[in-house]
mmCIF file of C-alpha atoms in Angstrom:
data_model
loop_
_atom_site.group_PDB
_atom_site.id
_atom_site.type_symbol
_atom_site.label_atom_id
_atom_site.label_comp_id
_atom_site.label_asym_id
_atom_site.label_seq_id
_atom_site.Cartn_x
_atom_site.Cartn_y
_atom_site.Cartn_z
ATOM 1 C CA MET A 188 8.623 -12.611 0.536
ATOM 2 C CA LYS A 189 9.004 -10.670 3.773
ATOM 3 C CA THR A 190 6.026 -10.068 5.976
ATOM 4 C CA ILE A 191 5.162 -6.910 7.999
ATOM 5 C CA SER A 192 2.137 -5.925 10.069
ATOM 6 C CA MET A 193 -0.212 -2.945 9.827
ATOM 7 C CA SER A 194 -3.235 -2.092 11.798
ATOM 8 C CA GLY A 195 -6.387 -0.198 10.898
ATOM 9 C CA SER A 196 -9.987 0.385 11.842
ATOM 10 C CA GLN A 197 -13.040 -0.122 9.641
ATOM 11 C CA ARG A 198 -14.634 3.044 8.314
ATOM 12 C CA GLU A 199 -18.190 3.482 9.515
ATOM 13 C CA ASN A 200 -19.178 5.848 6.721
ATOM 14 C CA VAL A 201 -18.059 6.053 3.083
ATOM 15 C CA GLY A 202 -17.704 9.122 0.969
ATOM 16 C CA LYS A 203 -15.511 12.251 0.417
ATOM 17 C CA LYS A 204 -16.561 13.820 3.661
ATOM 18 C CA ASP A 205 -15.519 10.744 5.626
ATOM 19 C CA ALA A 206 -12.342 10.481 3.729
ATOM 20 C CA ARG A 207 -11.388 14.080 4.400
ATOM 21 C CA MET A 208 -12.106 13.620 8.122
ATOM 22 C CA HIS A 209 -9.680 10.652 8.329
ATOM 23 C CA ARG A 210 -6.999 12.566 6.448
ATOM 24 C CA ARG A 211 -7.331 15.483 8.912
ATOM 25 C CA GLU A 212 -6.667 12.910 11.617
ATOM 26 C CA GLY A 213 -3.491 11.743 9.883
ATOM 27 C CA LYS A 214 -5.052 8.570 8.538
ATOM 28 C CA VAL A 215 -5.258 7.137 5.019
ATOM 29 C CA PRO A 216 -8.577 5.818 3.667
ATOM 30 C CA CYS A 217 -8.018 2.254 2.281
ATOM 31 C CA VAL A 218 -9.814 -0.502 0.556
ATOM 32 C CA LEU A 219 -9.141 -4.311 0.919
ATOM 33 C CA TYR A 220 -10.517 -6.335 -1.970
ATOM 34 C CA GLY A 221 -10.105 -9.797 -3.545
ATOM 35 C CA GLY A 222 -11.478 -11.759 -0.658
ATOM 36 C CA LYS A 223 -14.972 -12.774 0.381
ATOM 37 C CA GLU A 224 -15.983 -9.136 0.792
ATOM 38 C CA GLN A 225 -14.619 -5.688 0.237
ATOM 39 C CA ILE A 226 -13.541 -3.858 3.387
ATOM 40 C CA LYS A 227 -13.074 -0.112 3.685
ATOM 41 C CA PHE A 228 -10.818 0.969 6.532
ATOM 42 C CA ALA A 229 -8.279 3.630 7.558
ATOM 43 C CA VAL A 230 -4.595 3.318 8.552
ATOM 44 C CA GLU A 231 -2.262 5.812 10.192
ATOM 45 C CA GLU A 232 -0.216 7.504 7.443
ATOM 46 C CA LYS A 233 3.055 7.022 9.239
ATOM 47 C CA ALA A 234 2.553 3.227 8.932
ATOM 48 C CA PHE A 235 3.111 3.438 5.177
ATOM 49 C CA LYS A 236 6.696 4.685 5.468
ATOM 50 C CA LYS A 237 8.005 1.187 6.024
ATOM 51 C CA VAL A 238 6.456 -0.110 2.817
ATOM 52 C CA LEU A 239 6.624 2.846 0.485
ATOM 53 C CA PHE A 240 10.174 4.151 0.808
ATOM 54 C CA THR A 241 11.861 0.957 -0.161
ATOM 55 C CA PRO A 242 12.233 -1.073 -3.412
ATOM 56 C CA GLU A 243 11.167 -4.217 -1.549
ATOM 57 C CA VAL A 244 7.727 -5.793 -1.895
ATOM 58 C CA PHE A 245 6.092 -7.061 1.316
ATOM 59 C CA GLN A 246 3.300 -9.470 2.272
ATOM 60 C CA ILE A 247 1.234 -7.374 4.688
ATOM 61 C CA ARG A 248 -0.630 -8.826 7.657
ATOM 62 C CA LEU A 249 -3.551 -6.389 8.086
ATOM 63 C CA ASN A 250 -5.221 -6.244 11.502
ATOM 64 C CA ILE A 251 -8.609 -4.547 10.964
ATOM 65 C CA ASP A 252 -10.635 -4.360 14.168
ATOM 66 C CA ASN A 253 -8.877 -7.478 15.505
ATOM 67 C CA GLN A 254 -9.579 -9.418 12.160
ATOM 68 C CA GLU A 255 -6.407 -10.475 10.418
ATOM 69 C CA HIS A 256 -6.046 -10.539 6.544
ATOM 70 C CA ASP A 257 -2.987 -11.337 4.467
ATOM 71 C CA ALA A 258 -2.606 -8.862 1.613
ATOM 72 C CA ILE A 259 -0.206 -7.005 -0.667
ATOM 73 C CA LEU A 260 -0.251 -3.262 -1.419
ATOM 74 C CA GLN A 261 -1.542 -2.842 -5.016
ATOM 75 C CA ASP A 262 -2.011 0.908 -5.519
ATOM 76 C CA VAL A 263 -1.283 4.156 -3.808
ATOM 77 C CA GLN A 264 -2.595 7.614 -4.703
ATOM 78 C CA TYR A 265 -0.586 10.665 -3.684
ATOM 79 C CA HIS A 266 -1.521 14.369 -3.350
ATOM 80 C CA PRO A 267 -0.303 15.983 -6.555
ATOM 81 C CA VAL A 268 1.553 18.852 -4.644
ATOM 82 C CA THR A 269 2.504 17.542 -1.190
ATOM 83 C CA ASP A 270 2.979 13.753 -2.058
ATOM 84 C CA VAL A 271 0.957 12.831 1.028
ATOM 85 C CA VAL A 272 -0.663 9.389 0.688
ATOM 86 C CA MET A 273 -4.335 10.057 -0.170
ATOM 87 C CA HIS A 274 -5.626 6.513 -0.703
ATOM 88 C CA ALA A 275 -4.377 2.939 -0.788
ATOM 89 C CA ASP A 276 -5.701 -0.329 -2.314
ATOM 90 C CA PHE A 277 -4.754 -3.702 -0.827
ATOM 91 C CA LEU A 278 -5.333 -7.095 -2.488
ATOM 92 C CA GLU A 279 -6.270 -9.907 -0.104
ATOM 93 C CA LEU A 280 -4.241 -13.002 -0.615
ATOM 94 C CA VAL A 281 -6.292 -16.193 -1.189
ATOM 95 C CA PRO A 282 -4.507 -19.586 -0.992
ATOM 96 C CA GLY A 283 -4.019 -21.099 -4.473
ATOM 97 C CA ARG A 284 -4.821 -17.808 -6.322
ATOM 98 C CA PRO A 285 -1.908 -16.321 -8.139
ATOM 99 C CA VAL A 286 -1.108 -12.537 -7.696
ATOM 100 C CA ILE A 287 0.562 -9.949 -9.868
ATOM 101 C CA VAL A 288 3.417 -8.006 -8.352
ATOM 102 C CA ALA A 289 6.393 -5.793 -9.430
ATOM 103 C CA LEU A 290 9.566 -7.299 -8.035
ATOM 104 C CA PRO A 291 12.845 -5.472 -7.760
ATOM 105 C CA PHE A 292 16.001 -6.981 -9.114
ATOM 106 C CA LYS A 293 19.625 -7.087 -8.042
ATOM 107 C CA THR A 294 22.706 -7.825 -10.096
ATOM 108 C CA LYS A 295 25.561 -10.095 -9.120
ATOM 109 C CA GLY A 296 29.074 -10.386 -10.483
ATOM 110 C CA THR A 297 31.063 -7.893 -12.529
ATOM 111 C CA SER A 298 30.376 -7.503 -16.201
ATOM 112 C CA GLU A 299 33.147 -8.213 -18.681
ATOM 113 C CA GLY A 300 32.097 -5.166 -20.574
ATOM 114 C CA VAL A 301 32.502 -3.007 -17.411
ATOM 115 C CA LEU A 302 36.024 -4.350 -16.935
ATOM 116 C CA GLN A 303 36.698 -3.286 -20.544
ATOM 117 C CA GLY A 304 35.637 0.178 -19.756
ATOM 118 C CA GLY A 305 31.913 0.053 -20.515
ATOM 119 C CA LYS A 306 29.179 1.264 -18.241
ATOM 120 C CA LEU A 307 26.392 -0.744 -16.788
ATOM 121 C CA HIS A 308 22.878 0.753 -17.242
ATOM 122 C CA LYS A 309 19.714 -0.373 -15.361
ATOM 123 C CA LYS A 310 16.806 0.302 -17.673
ATOM 124 C CA LYS A 311 14.079 -0.957 -15.360
ATOM 125 C CA ARG A 312 13.466 -0.633 -11.620
ATOM 126 C CA LYS A 313 11.054 -3.573 -11.250
ATOM 127 C CA ILE A 314 9.816 -6.491 -13.255
ATOM 128 C CA ARG A 315 6.144 -7.491 -13.186
ATOM 129 C CA VAL A 316 5.509 -11.189 -12.402
ATOM 130 C CA LYS A 317 2.593 -13.520 -11.754
ATOM 131 C CA GLY A 318 2.681 -16.391 -9.337
ATOM 132 C CA LEU A 319 1.582 -17.816 -6.058
ATOM 133 C CA VAL A 320 2.689 -15.877 -2.966
ATOM 134 C CA GLU A 321 4.668 -18.814 -1.648
ATOM 135 C CA HIS A 322 6.782 -18.769 -4.866
ATOM 136 C CA LEU A 323 7.521 -15.036 -4.868
ATOM 137 C CA PRO A 324 11.123 -14.215 -3.959
ATOM 138 C CA ASP A 325 12.177 -10.964 -2.231
ATOM 139 C CA TYR A 326 13.850 -9.969 -5.470
ATOM 140 C CA ILE A 327 15.100 -11.229 -8.826
ATOM 141 C CA GLU A 328 18.813 -11.873 -9.096
ATOM 142 C CA LEU A 329 20.593 -11.375 -12.437
ATOM 143 C CA ASP A 330 24.075 -12.496 -13.173
ATOM 144 C CA ILE A 331 25.748 -9.858 -15.349
ATOM 145 C CA THR A 332 29.190 -11.433 -15.379
ATOM 146 C CA PRO A 333 29.072 -12.613 -19.099
ATOM 147 C CA LEU A 334 27.788 -9.254 -20.434
ATOM 148 C CA LYS A 335 30.215 -7.629 -22.882
ATOM 149 C CA ILE A 336 29.964 -4.101 -24.260
ATOM 150 C CA GLY A 337 26.741 -3.878 -26.287
ATOM 151 C CA ASP A 338 25.215 -6.931 -24.513
ATOM 152 C CA SER A 339 21.947 -6.749 -22.512
ATOM 153 C CA ILE A 340 19.574 -8.844 -20.483
ATOM 154 C CA LYS A 341 15.978 -8.621 -21.599
ATOM 155 C CA VAL A 342 12.822 -9.761 -19.843
ATOM 156 C CA GLY A 343 12.641 -12.703 -22.224
ATOM 157 C CA ASP A 344 16.060 -13.916 -21.012
ATOM 158 C CA ILE A 345 14.752 -14.310 -17.391
ATOM 159 C CA HIS A 346 13.394 -17.671 -16.405
ATOM 160 C CA ILE A 347 12.344 -18.393 -12.845
ATOM 161 C CA GLU A 348 10.426 -21.612 -11.880
ATOM 162 C CA HIS A 349 6.785 -21.029 -11.002
ATOM 163 C CA LEU A 350 6.812 -17.408 -12.027
ATOM 164 C CA GLU A 351 5.466 -15.858 -15.268
ATOM 165 C CA MET A 352 7.084 -12.657 -16.597
ATOM 166 C CA LEU A 353 4.474 -10.110 -17.587
ATOM 167 C CA ASP A 354 6.496 -7.313 -19.094
ATOM 168 C CA SER A 355 7.298 -7.486 -22.850
ATOM 169 C CA ALA A 356 10.064 -9.999 -23.601
ATOM 170 C CA ARG A 357 11.828 -7.303 -25.661
ATOM 171 C CA ASP A 358 12.131 -4.948 -22.725
ATOM 172 C CA VAL A 359 15.777 -4.395 -21.718
ATOM 173 C CA VAL A 360 16.428 -4.794 -18.032
ATOM 174 C CA VAL A 361 20.195 -4.079 -17.924
ATOM 175 C CA ASN A 362 22.776 -3.426 -20.617
ATOM 176 C CA VAL A 363 26.427 -2.500 -20.971
ATOM 177 C CA LYS A 364 26.959 0.630 -23.034
ATOM 178 C CA VAL A 365 30.111 1.868 -24.690
ATOM 179 C CA THR A 366 31.821 4.918 -23.241
ATOM 180 C CA ARG A 367 33.824 7.543 -25.005
ATOM 181 C CA VAL A 368 37.035 6.155 -23.616
ATOM 182 C CA VAL A 369 36.578 2.720 -25.266
ATOM 183 C CA ALA A 370 34.455 3.796 -28.249
ATOM 184 C CA PRO A 371 37.380 4.104 -30.772
ATOM 185 C CA VAL A 372 38.589 0.614 -29.878
ATOM 186 C CA VAL A 373 35.173 -0.929 -29.992
ATOM 187 C CA GLU A 374 34.412 0.614 -33.389
ATOM 188 C CA GLY A 375 37.701 -0.400 -34.803
ATOM 189 C CA GLU A 376 39.195 3.030 -35.110
ATOM 190 C CA ALA A 377 42.836 3.885 -34.718
ATOM 191 C CA ALA A 378 43.881 4.944 -31.281
ATOM 192 C CA PRO A 379 44.849 8.643 -30.970
ATOM 193 C CA ALA A 380 48.610 9.496 -31.414
ATOM 194 C CA ILE A 381 50.601 9.539 -28.221
ATOM 195 C CA PRO A 382 52.165 12.964 -27.504
ATOM 196 C CA ALA A 383 55.926 13.231 -27.891
ATOM 197 C CA ALA A 384 56.317 14.061 -24.194
ATOM 198 C CA GLU A 385 54.883 10.683 -23.418
ATOM 199 C CA GLY A 386 57.153 8.805 -25.887
ATOM 200 C CA GLY A 387 55.113 9.164 -29.086
ATOM 201 C CA ALA A 388 56.391 10.161 -32.483
ATOM 202 C CA VAL A 389 56.721 13.835 -33.343
ATOM 203 C CA PRO A 390 54.722 14.661 -36.480
ATOM 204 C CA ALA A 391 56.767 16.045 -39.376
ATOM 205 C CA ALA A 392 56.688 19.761 -39.931
ATOM 206 C CA PRO A 393 54.877 20.827 -43.100
ATOM 207 C CA ALA A 394 57.136 21.592 -46.096
ATOM 208 C CA VAL A 395 57.901 25.228 -46.724
ATOM 209 C CA LYS A 396 56.912 26.326 -50.245
#
């Protein structure tokens, strides 16, 4: 898992008034929990851009008043109208203690079903897993090469050493769906007649009564 750094300062006061003051200054009220003590601090809002507007998950090295803490971003609250970051929760990483994160996934290969005219659909953006930080990959890689039209990869099909999948085993991650072009062939229907201009047979004219 990639590591980035963020800096903040501990909040002297706690409460709505203090939080509003920090937001007016362009800062985000934050909480770090999971370690020996809970720490309330503030971080410049612009510092969140490198961790929020990307599908990647980062280990964050927090520098709070010259004290370093390793953490992951657990939750973010946004303003309902402006989408400005209002509050953030960080979980402190403790050696030997597993964490729960939502990892993105990437596909590799070209599906057999796609080559037949089907379309690949990604049903999930991330997959929740549990494991030690040192075992967490940057992303989960799924080989879609064997997938035919109608096939799918479910959470229960994914097995990664040292990681526990937390989403339902029945949840579909990716599948290959039939398209209108190949639907008649897949369903066993007769292909449409080829127009005469393209070399097809001309249908007989109806008999005149």
